[in-house]
Every structure is written in structure tokens, then in C-alpha cells.
């Protein structure tokens, strides 16, 4: 279940209107509408924690399907980075979930993705000041 579907379902289970949820979160009704139907995610971690409190659910339930990675990308690199991460996660999930590749080809694809990541990460260390390398 996607983030927006979770929020809408929880809101309805708790008998809340979008306006009531917006007021409880300190955001606009339009923001809640965007969460529920436009595929938008909160840009601040505090919103996730507040949603967890309001609906009495573990925040990890709300952060599944890559939302945590998307939020982190947004906080570090802005909207473009968040969209890039969301697109990557969606593509990889689509490959693994709905593809017709045999398991050994899926394993090879995952290894290639992992190898590419570590190769680029290592290459980028050459150009990154040492104070930023972890």
C-alpha cells in the first residue's frame, strides 16, 4: 500500500476529515489532499511522527515502500534528488515484482546495480574533499 493510500485509509478509519487531519498536522488541506491522491510525501520527518501519534501506528509503517529513502534524498539534495530516488526505487521494484526474468537473471541484475553503485561511489571519492567522506 502506498503512503497516500495508508493516510487516507487511516484517516477514514479514525473518522477524520481532511480538514481535521490538516489542522492536527499544522498543514493545509491541500497538502493532505496531495498526500492522499497526488503521490506527495511529507518533507519533514516530524510530520511522519505526528501522523504516527494521531493514528497510533508505528512510524515505520508509514515509511515503507522507500519513503524513508525519498525523504532522506529530499533533505540532502532537494526535490530533484527525491524524484530521482523515487524513480529508481519504482523501476527496481517493477523489475523484480512484475518482470518475466528468471531468478538467475534477477540476481545478475541486482549484482550489476550493486556493482555500479559501489564503482561510482569509489570514483566520486577522488573528487570529494576528505572531510565529507565517511
Short mmCIF file of C-alpha atoms in Angstrom, two decimals:
data_model
loop_
_atom_site.label_atom_id
_atom_site.label_comp_id
_atom_site.label_asym_id
_atom_site.label_seq_id
_atom_site.Cartn_x
_atom_site.Cartn_y
_atom_site.Cartn_z
CA UNK A 1 0.00 0.00 0.00
CA UNK A 2 1.38 3.40 -0.96
CA UNK A 3 1.82 6.25 1.52
CA UNK A 4 -1.23 8.18 0.29
CA UNK A 5 -3.44 5.11 0.47
CA UNK A 6 -2.28 4.47 4.04
CA UNK A 7 -3.05 8.04 5.11
CA UNK A 8 -6.49 8.04 3.50
CA UNK A 9 -7.37 4.67 4.98
CA UNK A 10 -6.17 5.61 8.47
CA UNK A 11 -7.93 8.96 8.31
CA UNK A 12 -11.20 7.30 7.34
CA UNK A 13 -10.82 4.59 9.99
CA UNK A 14 -10.46 7.35 12.59
CA UNK A 15 -13.47 9.23 11.24
CA UNK A 16 -11.44 12.32 10.39
CA UNK A 17 -11.98 14.72 7.53
CA UNK A 18 -9.05 16.00 5.50
CA UNK A 19 -9.54 19.36 7.21
CA UNK A 20 -9.32 17.83 10.67
CA UNK A 21 -6.16 15.94 9.76
CA UNK A 22 -4.64 19.06 8.22
CA UNK A 23 -5.36 21.03 11.42
CA UNK A 24 -3.88 18.29 13.60
CA UNK A 25 -0.71 18.25 11.47
CA UNK A 26 -0.45 22.03 11.08
CA UNK A 27 -0.57 21.84 7.27
CA UNK A 28 -3.08 22.95 4.66
CA UNK A 29 -5.98 20.83 3.47
CA UNK A 30 -4.37 20.93 0.02
CA UNK A 31 -1.26 19.29 1.49
CA UNK A 32 -3.34 16.42 2.91
CA UNK A 33 -5.09 16.08 -0.45
CA UNK A 34 -1.69 15.91 -2.15
CA UNK A 35 -0.56 13.20 0.27
CA UNK A 36 -3.65 11.14 -0.41
CA UNK A 37 -4.08 11.48 -4.15
CA UNK A 38 -1.09 13.17 -5.81
CA UNK A 39 1.65 10.87 -4.56
CA UNK A 40 3.29 13.58 -2.46
CA UNK A 41 5.21 12.79 0.75
CA UNK A 42 5.91 14.93 3.81
CA UNK A 43 9.13 16.87 3.51
CA UNK A 44 9.74 16.91 7.25
CA UNK A 45 10.27 13.84 9.40
CA UNK A 46 8.20 15.41 12.20
CA UNK A 47 5.08 15.03 10.04
CA UNK A 48 5.60 11.27 9.90
CA UNK A 49 5.97 11.12 13.69
CA UNK A 50 2.87 13.27 14.17
CA UNK A 51 0.89 11.01 11.82
CA UNK A 52 2.07 8.01 13.84
CA UNK A 53 0.81 9.66 17.03
CA UNK A 54 -2.52 10.72 15.53
CA UNK A 55 -3.28 7.29 14.09
CA UNK A 56 -1.50 5.26 16.79
CA UNK A 57 0.71 3.43 14.30
CA UNK A 58 4.44 2.81 14.20
CA UNK A 59 6.18 5.40 12.04
CA UNK A 60 7.92 2.54 10.18
CA UNK A 61 4.52 1.53 8.82
CA UNK A 62 4.30 4.95 7.20
CA UNK A 63 7.89 4.90 5.93
CA UNK A 64 7.71 1.69 3.92
CA UNK A 65 8.00 1.48 0.12
CA UNK A 66 11.03 3.73 0.03
CA UNK A 67 9.55 6.79 1.71
CA UNK A 68 12.46 6.95 4.15
CA UNK A 69 14.98 6.93 1.31
CA UNK A 70 12.96 9.52 -0.60
CA UNK A 71 12.71 11.77 2.46
CA UNK A 72 16.45 11.49 3.09
CA UNK A 73 17.20 12.32 -0.55
CA UNK A 74 14.94 15.35 -0.33
CA UNK A 75 16.61 16.60 2.83
CA UNK A 76 20.10 16.19 1.37
CA UNK A 77 19.54 17.06 -2.29
CA UNK A 78 16.16 18.69 -2.73
CA UNK A 79 13.19 17.83 -4.90
CA UNK A 80 15.21 16.62 -7.89
CA UNK A 81 17.15 14.13 -5.74
CA UNK A 82 13.92 12.90 -4.13
CA UNK A 83 12.33 12.35 -7.55
CA UNK A 84 15.44 10.53 -8.80
CA UNK A 85 15.39 8.17 -5.79
CA UNK A 86 11.65 7.60 -6.13
CA UNK A 87 12.06 6.79 -9.83
CA UNK A 88 14.94 4.40 -9.12
CA UNK A 89 13.02 2.56 -6.39
CA UNK A 90 9.93 2.32 -8.58
CA UNK A 91 11.92 0.97 -11.51
CA UNK A 92 13.75 -1.64 -9.46
CA UNK A 93 10.52 -2.73 -7.72
CA UNK A 94 8.84 -3.03 -11.11
CA UNK A 95 11.70 -5.12 -12.45
CA UNK A 96 11.60 -7.51 -9.51
CA UNK A 97 7.85 -7.66 -9.00
CA UNK A 98 6.33 -7.81 -12.45
CA UNK A 99 9.09 -8.91 -14.73
CA UNK A 100 9.42 -12.17 -16.54
CA UNK A 101 13.13 -12.62 -15.89
CA UNK A 102 14.20 -15.94 -14.37
CA UNK A 103 15.68 -15.79 -10.84
CA UNK A 104 19.28 -16.09 -12.02
CA UNK A 105 18.84 -13.07 -14.30
CA UNK A 106 17.25 -11.10 -11.46
CA UNK A 107 20.25 -11.97 -9.29
CA UNK A 108 22.59 -10.81 -12.06
CA UNK A 109 20.63 -7.55 -12.44
CA UNK A 110 20.82 -6.89 -8.70
CA UNK A 111 24.56 -7.58 -8.69
CA UNK A 112 25.05 -5.22 -11.65
CA UNK A 113 23.11 -2.47 -9.85
CA UNK A 114 25.14 -3.02 -6.70
CA UNK A 115 28.43 -3.08 -8.61
CA UNK A 116 27.53 0.14 -10.43
CA UNK A 117 26.69 1.85 -7.14
CA UNK A 118 29.96 0.90 -5.45
CA UNK A 119 32.00 1.71 -8.55
CA UNK A 120 30.55 5.23 -8.81
CA UNK A 121 30.82 5.74 -5.06
CA UNK A 122 34.52 4.85 -5.17
CA UNK A 123 35.08 7.05 -8.23
CA UNK A 124 33.38 10.01 -6.51
CA UNK A 125 35.76 9.75 -3.53
CA UNK A 126 38.51 11.08 -5.81
CA UNK A 127 36.64 14.35 -6.18
CA UNK A 128 35.15 14.72 -2.71
CA UNK A 129 37.06 16.60 -0.01
CA UNK A 130 38.15 14.20 2.75
CA UNK A 131 36.04 16.00 5.38
CA UNK A 132 32.87 14.80 3.53
CA UNK A 133 33.89 11.16 3.11
CA UNK A 134 32.54 8.75 5.71
#
